[in-house]
Coordinates of C-alpha atoms in Angstrom, one line a residue:
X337 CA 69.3 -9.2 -23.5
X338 CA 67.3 -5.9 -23.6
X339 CA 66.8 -4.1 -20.4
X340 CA 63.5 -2.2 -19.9
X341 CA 63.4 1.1 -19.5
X342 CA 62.8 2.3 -15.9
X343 CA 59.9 4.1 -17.2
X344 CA 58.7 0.8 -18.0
X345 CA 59.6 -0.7 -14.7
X346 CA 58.1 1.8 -12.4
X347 CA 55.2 1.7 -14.5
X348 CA 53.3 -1.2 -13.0
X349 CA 54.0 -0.1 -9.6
X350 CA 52.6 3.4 -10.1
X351 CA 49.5 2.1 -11.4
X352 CA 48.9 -0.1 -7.9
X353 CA 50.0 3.1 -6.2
X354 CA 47.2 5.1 -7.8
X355 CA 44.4 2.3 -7.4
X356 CA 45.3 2.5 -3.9
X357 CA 44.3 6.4 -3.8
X358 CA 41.6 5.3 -5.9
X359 CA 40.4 3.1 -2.8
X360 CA 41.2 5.8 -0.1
X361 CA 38.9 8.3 -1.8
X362 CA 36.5 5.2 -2.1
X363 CA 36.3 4.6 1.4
X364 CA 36.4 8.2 2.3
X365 CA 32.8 8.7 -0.2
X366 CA 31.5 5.7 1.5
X367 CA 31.9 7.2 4.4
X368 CA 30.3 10.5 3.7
X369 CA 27.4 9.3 1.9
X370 CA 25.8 7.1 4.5
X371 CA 27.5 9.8 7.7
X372 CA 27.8 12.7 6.3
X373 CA 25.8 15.5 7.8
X374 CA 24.0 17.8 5.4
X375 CA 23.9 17.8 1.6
X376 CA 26.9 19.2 0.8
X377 CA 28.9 16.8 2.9
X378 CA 26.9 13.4 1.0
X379 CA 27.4 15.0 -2.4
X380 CA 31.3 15.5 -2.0
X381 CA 31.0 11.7 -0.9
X382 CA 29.0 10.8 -3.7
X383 CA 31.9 12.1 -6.5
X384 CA 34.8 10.7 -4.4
X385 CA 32.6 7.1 -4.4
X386 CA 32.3 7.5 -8.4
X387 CA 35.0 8.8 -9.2
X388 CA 36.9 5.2 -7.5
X389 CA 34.4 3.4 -9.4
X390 CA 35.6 4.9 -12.7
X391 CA 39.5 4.2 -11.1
X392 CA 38.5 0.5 -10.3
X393 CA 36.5 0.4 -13.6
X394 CA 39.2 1.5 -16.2
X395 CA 41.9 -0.8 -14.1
X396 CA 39.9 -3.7 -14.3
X397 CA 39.3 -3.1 -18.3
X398 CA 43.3 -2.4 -18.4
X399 CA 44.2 -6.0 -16.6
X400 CA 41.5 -8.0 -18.7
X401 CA 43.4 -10.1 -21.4
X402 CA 40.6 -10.9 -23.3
X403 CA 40.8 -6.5 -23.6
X404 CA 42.2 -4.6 -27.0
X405 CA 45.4 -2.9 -27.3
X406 CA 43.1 0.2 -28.1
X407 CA 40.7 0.2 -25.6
X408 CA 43.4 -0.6 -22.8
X409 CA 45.0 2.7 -23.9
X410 CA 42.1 4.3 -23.4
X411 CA 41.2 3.1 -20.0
X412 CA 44.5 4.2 -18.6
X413 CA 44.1 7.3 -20.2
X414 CA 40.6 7.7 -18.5
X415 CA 42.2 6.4 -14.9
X416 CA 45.1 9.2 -15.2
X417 CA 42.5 11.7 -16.2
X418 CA 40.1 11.1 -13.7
X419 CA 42.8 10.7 -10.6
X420 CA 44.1 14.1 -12.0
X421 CA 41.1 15.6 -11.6
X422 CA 40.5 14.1 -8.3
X423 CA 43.0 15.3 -6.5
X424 CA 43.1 19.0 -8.1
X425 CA 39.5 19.2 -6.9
X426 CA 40.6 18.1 -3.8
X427 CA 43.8 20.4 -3.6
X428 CA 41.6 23.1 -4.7
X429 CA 39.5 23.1 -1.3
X430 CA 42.7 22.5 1.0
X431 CA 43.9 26.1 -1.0
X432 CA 40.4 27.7 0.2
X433 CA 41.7 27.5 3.9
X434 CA 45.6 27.8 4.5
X435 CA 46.1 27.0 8.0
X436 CA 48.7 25.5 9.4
X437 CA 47.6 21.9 11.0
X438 CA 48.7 18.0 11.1
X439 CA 45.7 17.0 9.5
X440 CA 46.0 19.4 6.5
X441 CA 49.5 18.8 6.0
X442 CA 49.1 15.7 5.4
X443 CA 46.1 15.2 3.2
X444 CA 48.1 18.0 0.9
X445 CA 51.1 15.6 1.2
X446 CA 48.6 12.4 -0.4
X447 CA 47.3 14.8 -3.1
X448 CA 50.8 16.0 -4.2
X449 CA 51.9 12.4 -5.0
X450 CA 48.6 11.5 -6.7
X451 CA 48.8 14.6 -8.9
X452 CA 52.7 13.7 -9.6
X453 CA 51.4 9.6 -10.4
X454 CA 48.2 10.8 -12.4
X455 CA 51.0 13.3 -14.8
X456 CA 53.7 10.2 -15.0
X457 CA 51.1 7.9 -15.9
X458 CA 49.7 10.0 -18.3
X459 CA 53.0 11.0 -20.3
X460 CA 54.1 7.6 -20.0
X461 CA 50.5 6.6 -21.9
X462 CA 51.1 9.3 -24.5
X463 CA 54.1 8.1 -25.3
X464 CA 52.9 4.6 -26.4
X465 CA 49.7 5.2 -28.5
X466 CA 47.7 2.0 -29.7
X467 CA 48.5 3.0 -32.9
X468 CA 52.1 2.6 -32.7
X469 CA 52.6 -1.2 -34.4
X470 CA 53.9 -3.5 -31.7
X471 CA 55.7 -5.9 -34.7
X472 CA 55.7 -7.2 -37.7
X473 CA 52.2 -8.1 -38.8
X474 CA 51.7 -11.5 -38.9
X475 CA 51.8 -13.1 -42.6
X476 CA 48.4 -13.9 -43.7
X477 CA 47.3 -17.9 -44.7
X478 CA 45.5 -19.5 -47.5
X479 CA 41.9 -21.3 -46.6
X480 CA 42.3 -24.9 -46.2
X481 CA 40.8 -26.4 -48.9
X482 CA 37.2 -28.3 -49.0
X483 CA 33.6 -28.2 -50.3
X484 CA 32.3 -25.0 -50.5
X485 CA 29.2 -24.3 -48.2
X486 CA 25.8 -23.9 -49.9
X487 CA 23.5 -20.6 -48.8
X488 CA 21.8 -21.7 -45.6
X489 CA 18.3 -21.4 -45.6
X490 CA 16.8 -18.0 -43.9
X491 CA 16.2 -18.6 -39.8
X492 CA 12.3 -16.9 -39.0
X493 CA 11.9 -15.2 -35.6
X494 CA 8.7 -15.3 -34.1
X495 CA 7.7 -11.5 -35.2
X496 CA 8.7 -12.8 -38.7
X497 CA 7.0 -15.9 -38.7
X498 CA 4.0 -14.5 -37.4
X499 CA 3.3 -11.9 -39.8
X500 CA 3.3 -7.9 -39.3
X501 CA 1.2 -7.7 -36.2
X502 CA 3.7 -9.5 -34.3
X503 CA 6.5 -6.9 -35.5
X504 CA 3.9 -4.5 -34.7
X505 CA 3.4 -5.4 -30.9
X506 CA 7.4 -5.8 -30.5
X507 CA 7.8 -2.3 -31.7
X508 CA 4.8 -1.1 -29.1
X509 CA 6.4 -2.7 -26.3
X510 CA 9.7 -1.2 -26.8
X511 CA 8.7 2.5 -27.6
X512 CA 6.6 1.9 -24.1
X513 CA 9.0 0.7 -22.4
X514 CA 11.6 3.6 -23.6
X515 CA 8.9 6.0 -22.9
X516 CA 8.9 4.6 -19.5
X517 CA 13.0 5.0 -18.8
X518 CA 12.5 8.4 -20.6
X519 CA 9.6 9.3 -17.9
X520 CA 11.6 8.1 -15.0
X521 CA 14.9 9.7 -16.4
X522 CA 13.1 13.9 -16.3
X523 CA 11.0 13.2 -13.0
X524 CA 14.3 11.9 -11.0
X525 CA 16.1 15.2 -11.4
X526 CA 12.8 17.0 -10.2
X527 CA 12.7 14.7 -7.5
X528 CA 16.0 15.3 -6.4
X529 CA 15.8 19.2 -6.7
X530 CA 12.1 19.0 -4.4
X531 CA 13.4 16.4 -2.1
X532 CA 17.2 16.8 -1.6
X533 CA 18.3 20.3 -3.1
X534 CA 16.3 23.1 -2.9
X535 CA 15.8 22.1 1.2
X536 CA 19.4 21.6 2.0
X537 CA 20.1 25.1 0.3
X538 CA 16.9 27.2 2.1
X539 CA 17.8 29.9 4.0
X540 CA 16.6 30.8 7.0
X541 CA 13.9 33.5 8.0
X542 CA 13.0 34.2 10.9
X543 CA 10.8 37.6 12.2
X544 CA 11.6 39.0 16.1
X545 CA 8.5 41.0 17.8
X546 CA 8.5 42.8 21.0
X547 CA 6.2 44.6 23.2
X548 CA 6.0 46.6 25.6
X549 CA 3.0 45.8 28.4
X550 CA 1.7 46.5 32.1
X551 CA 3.2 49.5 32.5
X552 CA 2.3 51.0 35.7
X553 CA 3.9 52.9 38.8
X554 CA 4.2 51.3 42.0
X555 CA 5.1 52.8 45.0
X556 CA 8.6 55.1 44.0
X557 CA 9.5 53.3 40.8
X558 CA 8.1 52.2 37.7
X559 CA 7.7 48.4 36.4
X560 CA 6.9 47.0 32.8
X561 CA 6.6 43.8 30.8
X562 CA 8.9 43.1 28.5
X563 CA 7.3 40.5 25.9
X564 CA 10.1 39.0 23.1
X565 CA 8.6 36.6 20.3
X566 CA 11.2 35.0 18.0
X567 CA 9.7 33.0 14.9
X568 CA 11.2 30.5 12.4
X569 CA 9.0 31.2 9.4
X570 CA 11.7 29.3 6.9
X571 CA 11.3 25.5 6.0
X572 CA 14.6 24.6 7.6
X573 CA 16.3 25.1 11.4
X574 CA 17.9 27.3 12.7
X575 CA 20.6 28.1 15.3
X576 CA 19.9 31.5 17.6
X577 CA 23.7 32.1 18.4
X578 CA 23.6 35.4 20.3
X579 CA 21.0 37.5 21.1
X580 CA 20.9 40.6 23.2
X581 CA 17.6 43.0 24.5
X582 CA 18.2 46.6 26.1
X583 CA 15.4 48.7 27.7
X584 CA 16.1 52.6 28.1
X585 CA 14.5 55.6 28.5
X586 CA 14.7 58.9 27.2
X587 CA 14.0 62.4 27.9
X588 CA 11.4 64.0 25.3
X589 CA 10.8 67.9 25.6
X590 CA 7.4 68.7 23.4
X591 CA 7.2 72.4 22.0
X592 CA 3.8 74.3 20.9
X593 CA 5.4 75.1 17.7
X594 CA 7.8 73.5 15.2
X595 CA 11.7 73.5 16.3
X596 CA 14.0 76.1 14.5
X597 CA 16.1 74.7 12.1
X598 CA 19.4 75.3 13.5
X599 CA 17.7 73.0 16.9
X600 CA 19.9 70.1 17.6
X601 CA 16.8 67.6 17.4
X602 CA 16.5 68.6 13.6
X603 CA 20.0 67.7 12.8
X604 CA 19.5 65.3 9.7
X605 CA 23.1 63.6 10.4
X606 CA 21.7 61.8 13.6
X607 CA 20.1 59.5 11.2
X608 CA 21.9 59.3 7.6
X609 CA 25.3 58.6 10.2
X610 CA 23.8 55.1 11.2
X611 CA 21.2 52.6 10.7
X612 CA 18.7 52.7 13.4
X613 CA 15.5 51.2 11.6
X614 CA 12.2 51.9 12.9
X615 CA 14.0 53.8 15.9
X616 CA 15.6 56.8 14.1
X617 CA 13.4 59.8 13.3
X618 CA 13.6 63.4 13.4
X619 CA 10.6 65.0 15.0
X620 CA 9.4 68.8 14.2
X621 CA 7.9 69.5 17.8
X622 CA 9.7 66.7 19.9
X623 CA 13.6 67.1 21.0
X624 CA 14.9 63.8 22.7
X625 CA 17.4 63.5 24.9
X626 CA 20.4 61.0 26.1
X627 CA 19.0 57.3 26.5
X628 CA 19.6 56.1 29.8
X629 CA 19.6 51.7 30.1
X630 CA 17.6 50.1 32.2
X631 CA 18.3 46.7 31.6
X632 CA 20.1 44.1 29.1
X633 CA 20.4 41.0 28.9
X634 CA 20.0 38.0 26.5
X635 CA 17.0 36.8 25.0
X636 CA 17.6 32.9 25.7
X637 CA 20.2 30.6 25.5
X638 CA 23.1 30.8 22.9
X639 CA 23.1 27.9 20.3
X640 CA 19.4 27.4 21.3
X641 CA 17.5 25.4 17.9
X642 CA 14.1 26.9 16.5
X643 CA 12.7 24.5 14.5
X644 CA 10.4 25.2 11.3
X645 CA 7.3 26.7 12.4
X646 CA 8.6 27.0 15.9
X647 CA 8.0 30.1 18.0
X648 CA 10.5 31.0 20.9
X649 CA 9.1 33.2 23.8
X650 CA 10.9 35.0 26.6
X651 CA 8.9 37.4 29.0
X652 CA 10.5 39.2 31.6
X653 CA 9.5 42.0 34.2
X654 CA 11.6 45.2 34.2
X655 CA 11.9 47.7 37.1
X656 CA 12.9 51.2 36.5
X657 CA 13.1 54.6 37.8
X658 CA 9.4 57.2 37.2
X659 CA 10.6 60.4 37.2
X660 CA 12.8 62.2 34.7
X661 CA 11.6 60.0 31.5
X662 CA 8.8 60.1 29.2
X663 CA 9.5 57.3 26.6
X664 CA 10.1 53.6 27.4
X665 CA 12.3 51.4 24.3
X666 CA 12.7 48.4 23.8
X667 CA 15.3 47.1 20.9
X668 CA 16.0 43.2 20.4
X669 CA 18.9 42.4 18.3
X670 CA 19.1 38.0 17.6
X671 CA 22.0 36.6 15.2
X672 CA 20.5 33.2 13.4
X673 CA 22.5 30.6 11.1
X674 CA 21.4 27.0 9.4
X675 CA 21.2 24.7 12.6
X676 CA 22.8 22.2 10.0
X677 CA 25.8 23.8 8.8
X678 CA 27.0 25.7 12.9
X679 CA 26.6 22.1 14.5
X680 CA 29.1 22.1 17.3
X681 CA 31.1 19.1 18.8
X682 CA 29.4 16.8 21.1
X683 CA 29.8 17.5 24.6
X684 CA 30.8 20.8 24.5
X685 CA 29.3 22.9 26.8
X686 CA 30.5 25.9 28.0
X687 CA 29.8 27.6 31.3
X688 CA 29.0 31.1 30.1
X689 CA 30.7 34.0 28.6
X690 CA 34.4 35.2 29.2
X691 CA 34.4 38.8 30.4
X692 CA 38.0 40.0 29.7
X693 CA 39.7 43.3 28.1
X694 CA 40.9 42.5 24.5
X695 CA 44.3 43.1 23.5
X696 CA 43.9 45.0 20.8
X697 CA 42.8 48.6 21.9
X698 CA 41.6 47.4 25.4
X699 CA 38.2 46.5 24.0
X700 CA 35.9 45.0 27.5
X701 CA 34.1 42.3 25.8
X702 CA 32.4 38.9 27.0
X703 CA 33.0 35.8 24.7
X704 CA 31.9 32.7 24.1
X705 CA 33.9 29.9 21.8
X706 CA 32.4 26.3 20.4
X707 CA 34.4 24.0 18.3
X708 CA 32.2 23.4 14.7
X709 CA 31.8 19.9 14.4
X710 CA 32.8 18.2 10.8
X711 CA 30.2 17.4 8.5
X712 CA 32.3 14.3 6.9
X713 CA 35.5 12.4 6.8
X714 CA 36.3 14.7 3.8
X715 CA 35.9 18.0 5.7
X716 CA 37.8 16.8 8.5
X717 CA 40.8 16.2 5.7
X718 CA 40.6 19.3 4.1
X719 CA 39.1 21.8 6.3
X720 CA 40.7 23.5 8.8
X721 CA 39.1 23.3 12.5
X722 CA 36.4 25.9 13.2
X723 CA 34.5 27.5 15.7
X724 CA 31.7 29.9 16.3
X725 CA 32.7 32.6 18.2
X726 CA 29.6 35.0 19.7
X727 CA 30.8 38.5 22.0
X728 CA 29.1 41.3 23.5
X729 CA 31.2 44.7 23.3
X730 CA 30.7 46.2 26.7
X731 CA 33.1 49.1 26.0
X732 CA 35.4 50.4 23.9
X733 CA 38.2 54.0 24.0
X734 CA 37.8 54.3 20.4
X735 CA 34.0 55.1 21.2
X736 CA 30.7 53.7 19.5
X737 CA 27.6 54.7 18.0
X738 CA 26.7 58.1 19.5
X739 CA 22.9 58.5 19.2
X740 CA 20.1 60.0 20.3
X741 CA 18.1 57.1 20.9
X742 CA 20.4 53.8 22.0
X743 CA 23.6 54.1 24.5
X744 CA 26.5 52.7 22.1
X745 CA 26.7 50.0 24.2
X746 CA 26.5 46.8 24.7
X747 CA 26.3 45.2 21.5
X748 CA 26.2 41.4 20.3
X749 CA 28.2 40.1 17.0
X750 CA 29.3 36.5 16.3
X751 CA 32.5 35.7 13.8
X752 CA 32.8 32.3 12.6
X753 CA 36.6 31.6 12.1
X754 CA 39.4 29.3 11.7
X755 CA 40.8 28.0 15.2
X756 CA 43.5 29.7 16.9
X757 CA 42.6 33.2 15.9
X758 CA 42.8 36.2 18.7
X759 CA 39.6 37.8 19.8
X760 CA 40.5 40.7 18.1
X761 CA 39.8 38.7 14.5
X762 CA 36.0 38.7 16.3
X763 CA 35.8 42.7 15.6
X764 CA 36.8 42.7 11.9
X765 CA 35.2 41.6 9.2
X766 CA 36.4 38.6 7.6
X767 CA 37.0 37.3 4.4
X768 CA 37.0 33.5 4.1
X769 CA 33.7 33.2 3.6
X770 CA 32.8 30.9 6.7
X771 CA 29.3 32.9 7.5
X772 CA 28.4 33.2 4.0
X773 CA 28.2 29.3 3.9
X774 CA 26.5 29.4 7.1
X775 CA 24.2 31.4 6.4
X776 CA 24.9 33.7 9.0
X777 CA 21.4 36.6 9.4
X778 CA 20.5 39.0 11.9
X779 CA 16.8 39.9 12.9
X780 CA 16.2 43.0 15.3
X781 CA 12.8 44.6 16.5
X782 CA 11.9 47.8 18.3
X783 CA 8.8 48.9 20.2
X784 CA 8.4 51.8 22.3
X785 CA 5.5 53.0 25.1
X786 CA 5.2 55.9 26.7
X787 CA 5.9 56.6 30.3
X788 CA 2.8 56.3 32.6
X789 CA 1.6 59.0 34.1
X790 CA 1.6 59.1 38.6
X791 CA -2.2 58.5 39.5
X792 CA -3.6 61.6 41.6
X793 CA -4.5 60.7 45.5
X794 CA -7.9 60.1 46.1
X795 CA -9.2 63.3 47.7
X796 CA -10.1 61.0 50.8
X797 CA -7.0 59.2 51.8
X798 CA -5.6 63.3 51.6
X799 CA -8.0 64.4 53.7
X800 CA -7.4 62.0 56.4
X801 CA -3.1 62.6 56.2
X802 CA -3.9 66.2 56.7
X803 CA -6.4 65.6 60.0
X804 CA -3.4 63.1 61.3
X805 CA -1.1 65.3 61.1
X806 CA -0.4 67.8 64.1
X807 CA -1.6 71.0 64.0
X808 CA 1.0 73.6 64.8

């Protein structure tokens, strides 16, 4: 009695094993496809749902007795092949994001042992080719023997039998009809690209304008409107995640003739050290001095959603001192990302920002943390858990930007990172790629005014303080 080899044995059992992950992956695309949130998230659903077709596809065609030796081989081969691919795909984005969590663990755990049934299956398949001879060929039999047929008489279709305009109209119908499939086949992809691709892929533009208005002294001080006008000008939404406005006011000494060129003011390095925009200048008869703030605060809420086309207004009144200045500034810094890829998880609402002194070089920041929601069942098995974090740096004993025409501080940033990381990974620059493929932007605006001058007395209301008061 021959004994099969356990090769042979296990052989079977591995190939229900692997149309089992071929039905997890199934279920996990048919999840994504009709849940998943964005185009990125349907379309990982969408190769995960064909990809168990061709699994159940080339299993069925392998079980089917009616089903050649040949082409069985081959659809095994084409099951192994595309579960291999499958799960390096999949094990390829799991490597993107190393982090050390349940969910991760154990979706790398499923991929290992498909990858290890897709390479047994396979060498177990190339070891028994269809063109290996299973046995002896069977012996081949002599024709019974009996009359021998006559030619049968020719069978006319209808386009033969009704001459050539019949072929004719046949072949009409069928180039029309191919030119049809052909038609429908180039304007689908078009279609898709207008429709599904090109929008889920825009991103997103938006232009921040500030002004300056009613200024005018009153009484001992100075007050001023402060108008800010954020814009989404892009065809998609867009998440403002921080934003932060300073007013300040600066000193400005004004000579008769041009500075001399060893003056402070004319120092070239004050503006090649930094990027200032609109803001940085260097002035031949003008020498400014140290910016004093006035006020800061934030533009609107964090996480607040601009739709296309959608303007976003804030106007406040600011109240400052009127002597010792002579120009008023205004600078608006606003941090944007795709509304659709920085969703955050339902419910999660935090009070405000954490004001606290960072651990690492007793940096005084205020934070704010929200948990990214996953796009799919898919992400939530290979990516790691997320979250936006947005900070203002209040202060800082390694010093900031020294300039002649901000104070160093505040200012706003926003890291999105893998959860679990200290606020010190907020000050660094990361790597992983997370605000790249949120499309992470920053818009800023300055406008400045001039200080107003005190109105004179009318002649008068002087008069009549001079006659009240007592004459010596």
């Amino acid at each position: 009695m021959n004994t099969p080899r356990p090769s042979r044995r296990w052989r079977g059992r591995a190939r229900v094993a692997l149309l089992c992950c071929g039905g997890v992956f199934g279920f996990v695309g048919f999840l994504d496809v009709y849940g998943g949130v964005g185009m990125e998230a349907r379309s990982d659903g969408a190769l995960l749902l064909v990809a168990a077709l061709i699994l159940a596809g080339c299993h069925a065609t392998d079980l089917h007795r009616a089903t050649g030796r040949a082409l069985r081989w081959w659809a095994r081969l084409g099951a192994d092949v595309t579960a291999f691919g499958v799960g390096a795909w999949t094990g390829n984005r799991l490597l993107s994001n190393i982090v050390l969590q349940p969910v991760l663990a154990a979706t790398s755990a499923f991929v290992l042992v498909l990858l290890a049934l897709a390479v047994f299956l396979a060498w177990e398949d190339h070891r028994s080719p269809p063109w290996v001879a299973a046995g002896p060929a069977p012996a081949a039999t002599a024709p019974a023997a009996g009359p021998v047929p006559g030619p049968r008489p020719p069978v006319l279709d209808a386009a033969t039998a009704e001459g050539p305009s019949a072929r004719a109209g046949v072949l009409a119908a069928a180039v029309g009809a191919a030119a049809t499939l052909l038609a429908a086949a180039l304007a689908l992809p078009q279609f898709w690209y207008t429709a599904r691709y090109a929008p889920s892929t825009a991103p997103p533009i938006v232009s921040v304008g500030t002004t300056l208005d009613d200024i005018e002294v009153v009484d001992d001080h100075m007050e001023l409107t402060l108008e800010v006008e954020i814009e989404n000008k892009g065809s998609t939404a867009v998440r403002m995640l921080t934003s932060l406005y300073e007013v300040t006011a600066t000193p400005v000494r004004v000579a008769d003739r041009p500075l001399p060129a060893g003056d402070p003011a004319q120092s070239y390095d004050g503006i090649f050290g930094g990027d200032y925009g609109a803001a940085g200048r260097v002035n031949s008869y003008a020498a400014y001095g140290t910016p004093q703030q006035i006020q800061v605060g934030s533009v609107g809420d964090d996480n607040a959603w601009i739709g296309p086309d959608e303007t976003y207004r804030t106007t406040l009144r600011v109240q400052g001192p009127r002597d010792g200045f002579d120009l008023l500034r205004a600078t608006v810094d606003v941090i944007v990302a795709r509304a659709d890829r920085v969703e955050t998880e339902e419910g999660h609402r935090p009070s405000g920002r954490r004001l606290f002194t960072c651990e690492d070089g007793d940096v005084l920041m205020a934070e704010n943390r929200r948990p990214l929601a996953h796009t799919g069942v898919f992400d939530r098995l290979t990516e790691s858990d997320r979250e936006v974090v947005t900070f203002w740096v209040l202060s800082d004993p390694a010093g900031g930007d020294a300039s002649p025409w901000w104070s160093p501080f505040p200012w706003a940033g926003v890291s999105l990172q893998h959860t679990g990381h200290g606020c010190a990974h907020a000050l660094r620059t990361d790597e992983d790629g997370l605000e790249d493929r949120a499309m992470v932007g920053r818009a800023s605006a300055v406008a400045e005014a001039a200080m107003p001058e005190p109105e004179p007395e009318p002649k008068a209301e002087r008069k009549a303080e001079r006659k009240a008061k007592p004459q010596p």
